[in-house]
Short mmCIF file of C-alpha atoms and ligand atoms in Angstrom, two decimals:
data_model
loop_
_atom_site.label_atom_id
_atom_site.label_comp_id
_atom_site.label_asym_id
_atom_site.label_seq_id
_atom_site.Cartn_x
_atom_site.Cartn_y
_atom_site.Cartn_z
CA MET A 1454 93.93 113.32 72.76
CA ARG A 1455 96.63 111.59 75.11
CA ILE A 1456 97.72 113.30 78.28
CA VAL A 1457 98.91 112.64 81.58
CA LEU A 1458 97.92 114.74 84.65
CA LEU A 1459 100.62 115.43 86.84
CA GLY A 1460 100.23 116.64 90.49
CA ALA A 1461 100.38 116.05 93.97
CA PRO A 1462 97.95 114.11 95.90
CA GLY A 1463 94.89 116.13 96.29
CA SER A 1464 95.69 118.56 93.11
CA GLY A 1465 92.48 117.60 91.70
CA LYS A 1466 93.99 115.06 89.26
CA GLY A 1467 90.88 112.84 89.54
CA THR A 1468 88.32 115.55 89.57
CA GLN A 1469 89.51 117.59 86.51
CA SER A 1470 90.02 113.80 84.95
CA GLN A 1471 86.25 113.24 85.63
CA ARG A 1472 85.48 116.24 83.76
CA LEU A 1473 87.74 115.84 80.84
CA VAL A 1474 85.94 112.36 80.54
CA GLU A 1475 82.68 113.94 80.16
CA GLN A 1476 83.92 116.97 77.73
CA HIS A 1477 86.06 114.75 75.47
CA GLY A 1478 84.51 111.24 75.82
CA ILE A 1479 88.00 109.82 76.35
CA PRO A 1480 88.61 107.58 79.07
CA GLN A 1481 90.44 108.37 82.82
CA VAL A 1482 93.18 105.53 83.43
CA SER A 1483 93.77 106.09 87.06
CA THR A 1484 96.33 103.38 88.74
CA GLY A 1485 95.25 104.52 92.27
CA ASP A 1486 91.55 103.27 91.02
CA LEU A 1487 92.85 100.00 89.56
CA LEU A 1488 94.82 99.33 92.37
CA ARG A 1489 91.91 100.07 94.86
CA ALA A 1490 89.58 97.87 92.87
CA ALA A 1491 92.39 95.14 93.02
CA VAL A 1492 92.53 95.41 96.78
CA ALA A 1493 88.78 95.17 97.26
CA LYS A 1494 88.42 92.25 95.04
CA GLY A 1495 91.39 90.84 96.93
CA THR A 1496 93.31 89.71 93.89
CA PRO A 1497 96.86 88.56 94.12
CA LEU A 1498 97.97 91.64 92.65
CA GLY A 1499 95.81 93.71 95.08
CA LEU A 1500 97.27 91.77 98.20
CA ALA A 1501 100.84 92.70 97.00
CA ALA A 1502 99.89 96.29 96.32
CA LYS A 1503 97.90 96.98 99.79
CA GLU A 1504 100.63 97.09 102.31
CA ALA A 1505 102.50 99.68 99.93
CA MET A 1506 99.21 101.74 99.77
CA THR A 1507 98.66 101.64 103.49
CA ALA A 1508 101.92 103.39 104.32
CA GLY A 1509 101.48 105.92 101.55
CA ARG A 1510 104.54 104.43 99.46
CA LEU A 1511 104.64 103.59 95.80
CA VAL A 1512 103.45 100.32 94.77
CA ASP A 1513 106.09 98.17 92.84
CA ASP A 1514 106.91 99.23 89.11
CA GLN A 1515 106.20 96.09 87.54
CA ILE A 1516 102.63 95.56 88.96
CA VAL A 1517 101.63 99.27 88.25
CA LEU A 1518 103.47 98.61 84.77
CA GLY A 1519 101.50 95.21 83.85
CA MET A 1520 98.22 97.16 84.87
CA ILE A 1521 98.96 100.05 82.52
CA ARG A 1522 99.98 97.62 79.64
CA GLU A 1523 96.96 95.72 79.91
CA ARG A 1524 94.56 99.00 79.99
CA LEU A 1525 96.52 100.78 77.05
CA THR A 1526 95.94 97.93 74.83
CA ASP A 1527 91.97 97.78 75.72
CA SER A 1528 90.10 99.29 72.62
CA ASP A 1529 88.27 101.88 74.21
CA THR A 1530 91.79 103.79 74.82
CA ALA A 1531 92.53 103.38 71.26
CA GLY A 1532 91.17 107.02 70.39
CA GLY A 1533 92.86 108.60 73.68
CA PHE A 1534 93.14 108.48 77.42
CA ILE A 1535 93.81 110.78 80.58
CA LEU A 1536 96.62 109.03 82.91
CA ASP A 1537 95.75 109.97 86.41
CA GLY A 1538 98.33 109.32 88.84
CA PHE A 1539 100.63 107.38 86.35
CA PRO A 1540 103.85 107.64 85.74
CA ARG A 1541 104.86 108.57 89.25
CA ASN A 1542 108.61 108.14 88.71
CA LEU A 1543 111.20 108.02 86.32
CA ALA A 1544 111.16 104.53 85.59
CA GLN A 1545 107.65 104.22 85.21
CA ALA A 1546 107.81 107.45 82.60
CA GLY A 1547 110.39 105.74 80.56
CA ALA A 1548 108.58 102.58 80.53
CA LEU A 1549 105.36 104.54 79.35
CA ASP A 1550 107.51 106.32 76.68
CA ALA A 1551 108.51 102.91 75.45
CA LEU A 1552 105.01 101.15 75.59
CA LEU A 1553 103.47 104.27 73.82
CA ARG A 1554 106.36 103.98 71.02
CA GLN A 1555 105.49 100.38 70.83
CA ILE A 1556 101.81 101.05 69.84
CA GLY A 1557 102.25 104.13 68.03
CA GLN A 1558 100.70 106.40 70.11
CA PRO A 1559 102.76 109.30 71.59
CA LEU A 1560 101.67 111.78 74.36
CA ASP A 1561 100.16 114.92 73.03
CA ALA A 1562 100.63 116.69 76.25
CA VAL A 1563 101.36 116.84 80.27
CA VAL A 1564 99.74 119.02 82.43
CA GLN A 1565 101.32 119.92 85.84
CA MET A 1566 98.86 121.09 88.25
CA ASN A 1567 100.00 123.64 90.86
CA VAL A 1568 98.77 123.57 94.36
CA ASP A 1569 99.89 124.86 97.55
CA TYR A 1570 100.97 122.57 100.09
CA GLY A 1571 98.50 123.77 102.88
CA GLU A 1572 95.48 123.65 100.41
CA LEU A 1573 96.46 120.18 99.34
CA SER A 1574 96.32 118.87 103.09
CA ARG A 1575 92.97 120.71 103.53
CA ARG A 1576 91.44 119.12 100.33
CA ILE A 1577 92.67 115.74 101.22
CA ALA A 1578 91.23 116.22 104.53
CA GLY A 1579 87.68 116.87 103.32
CA ARG A 1580 87.81 114.35 100.55
CA ARG A 1581 84.83 111.66 100.47
CA THR A 1582 84.09 108.96 98.06
CA CYS A 1583 80.58 107.60 97.44
CA SER A 1584 81.14 103.52 98.39
CA ASP A 1585 78.70 102.94 95.23
CA CYS A 1586 79.19 105.06 92.35
CA GLY A 1587 82.82 106.03 93.34
CA LYS A 1588 82.26 109.68 92.86
CA VAL A 1589 84.88 111.89 94.64
CA LEU A 1590 82.97 114.81 96.47
CA ASN A 1591 84.64 117.44 99.04
CA LEU A 1592 83.23 118.70 101.97
CA LEU A 1593 85.07 121.98 101.85
CA THR A 1594 83.41 122.80 98.35
CA ALA A 1595 80.24 120.58 98.76
CA PRO A 1596 78.75 120.85 102.40
CA ARG A 1597 78.08 117.91 103.75
CA GLN A 1598 74.31 118.34 103.55
CA LEU A 1599 74.66 119.29 99.90
CA ALA A 1600 76.91 115.96 99.36
CA GLU A 1601 74.25 113.68 101.34
CA SER A 1602 71.21 115.13 99.19
CA GLU A 1603 72.86 114.37 95.82
CA LEU A 1604 71.30 110.98 94.60
CA CYS A 1605 73.88 108.30 94.01
CA PRO A 1606 73.14 106.92 90.37
CA LYS A 1607 73.99 103.68 90.93
CA THR A 1608 71.12 103.35 93.73
CA GLY A 1609 69.13 106.04 93.41
CA GLN A 1610 69.55 106.85 97.34
CA PRO A 1611 72.20 109.55 98.76
CA HIS A 1612 75.41 108.71 98.15
CA ARG A 1613 77.16 106.58 100.81
CA LEU A 1614 80.34 108.58 101.72
CA PHE A 1615 83.64 107.36 102.97
CA GLN A 1616 86.73 108.60 103.68
CA ARG A 1617 89.94 106.61 101.75
CA PRO A 1618 92.13 104.97 104.61
CA ASP A 1619 95.35 106.40 103.27
CA ASP A 1620 93.86 110.18 103.41
CA ASN A 1621 94.95 110.18 107.06
CA GLU A 1622 97.36 112.71 108.42
CA ALA A 1623 100.24 109.97 108.83
CA THR A 1624 99.89 108.64 105.24
CA VAL A 1625 99.15 111.84 103.56
CA ALA A 1626 102.33 113.50 104.88
CA GLU A 1627 104.41 109.94 103.62
CA ARG A 1628 102.45 110.54 100.25
CA LEU A 1629 103.63 114.25 99.78
CA ARG A 1630 106.95 113.20 100.52
CA VAL A 1631 106.69 110.64 98.04
CA TYR A 1632 105.86 113.23 95.45
CA GLU A 1633 108.59 115.24 96.20
CA ALA A 1634 111.26 113.03 95.82
CA GLN A 1635 110.17 110.88 93.20
CA THR A 1636 107.50 112.35 91.16
CA ARG A 1637 108.25 116.07 90.93
CA PRO A 1638 111.68 115.08 88.81
CA LEU A 1639 109.09 114.06 85.93
CA ILE A 1640 108.38 117.90 85.66
CA ASP A 1641 111.81 118.38 84.47
CA TYR A 1642 111.31 115.16 82.44
CA TYR A 1643 108.58 116.14 80.48
CA ARG A 1644 109.61 119.78 79.80
CA ALA A 1645 112.80 118.63 78.18
CA GLN A 1646 110.55 116.82 75.77
CA GLY A 1647 108.37 119.80 75.04
CA LEU A 1648 105.11 118.30 76.28
CA LEU A 1649 104.83 120.36 79.85
CA HIS A 1650 102.10 122.69 80.51
CA THR A 1651 101.67 124.22 83.88
CA ILE A 1652 98.26 125.46 85.19
CA GLU A 1653 97.63 127.00 88.64
CA ALA A 1654 95.29 124.31 90.26
CA GLU A 1655 93.90 126.50 93.04
CA GLY A 1656 90.06 127.71 93.63
CA ASP A 1657 87.09 127.10 92.26
CA VAL A 1658 86.89 123.63 90.20
CA GLU A 1659 85.16 125.42 87.30
CA ALA A 1660 88.00 127.79 86.89
CA VAL A 1661 90.74 125.10 86.99
CA SER A 1662 88.47 123.48 84.42
CA GLU A 1663 88.81 126.47 82.08
CA ARG A 1664 92.47 126.67 82.68
CA LEU A 1665 92.91 123.03 81.54
CA GLU A 1666 90.66 123.22 78.67
CA ALA A 1667 92.90 126.39 77.83
CA ALA A 1668 96.19 124.78 78.10
CA LEU A 1669 94.78 121.59 76.02
CA ARG A 1670 93.28 123.68 73.19
CA GLY A 1671 94.81 122.81 69.86
CA LEU A 1672 96.16 119.48 70.63
P1 AMP B 2605 96.25 108.04 94.03
O1 AMP B 2605 94.81 107.61 94.13
O2 AMP B 2605 96.69 108.40 92.73
O3 AMP B 2605 96.59 108.95 95.26
O4 AMP B 2605 97.12 106.53 94.79
C1 AMP B 2605 96.99 105.91 95.92
C2 AMP B 2605 97.48 105.02 96.16
O5 AMP B 2605 98.03 103.94 95.04
C3 AMP B 2605 99.61 105.82 96.17
O6 AMP B 2605 99.51 106.21 97.36
C4 AMP B 2605 100.08 104.19 95.90
O7 AMP B 2605 100.61 103.70 96.77
C5 AMP B 2605 99.48 103.86 94.83
N1 AMP B 2605 99.45 104.18 93.31
C6 AMP B 2605 98.75 104.76 92.74
N2 AMP B 2605 99.21 104.96 91.41
C7 AMP B 2605 100.65 104.63 91.40
C8 AMP B 2605 101.57 104.48 90.69
N3 AMP B 2605 101.83 104.78 89.39
N4 AMP B 2605 102.77 103.96 91.09
C9 AMP B 2605 102.89 103.33 92.38
N5 AMP B 2605 102.02 103.51 93.14
C10 AMP B 2605 100.72 103.96 92.80
#
């Protein structure tokens, strides 16, 4: 199964990708995670990406496409993948089509995750990540006590939660603006290819997973 999860920041792409990884045993390919890892390591690529990420803008297409080309030729993606946060504009979508044609692995589906704007901001404000295992928790749905009592699989200690630096109010506003201007046009792009499925992604995580699985059934 080769799919793209499309949606605004905070629409639950990361959370639902992690669930699909568990259900289907195919890897999640998140350009945001790959970029954050490069920034943390201080690689030249990370240094080049950091300024745009901090400001909530898109990182240069060539950097992101280079990372994707490398990742999609790793052996673990041969049996399928979930693209999370990529493509983010029409140029990236065109380049992805060309790459997948080249390796003979076309997309099976693109799922657009619909969430109301007010809800997106609320979710992002509550989002926390464990600095040891990378698990993403939300204080809205998992109250702090519960989140902190769960043990981290890496350390065996409670998760050490931090807020992503680009989850602050000003950067979130810019990320949502960038989504509207550059990413939303992908909905029509994939609809025209007959690949688009749209699901309501508000409410309970479990219910959203069920809608997602229903959209993917039969692929
Ligand atoms: P995310 O974790 O998907 O919200 O991404 C965090 C940040 O990484 C974004 O605000 C962008 O600055 C950058 N980023 C992630 N994916 C892409 C992409 N496909 N193209 C350009 N920039 C990206």
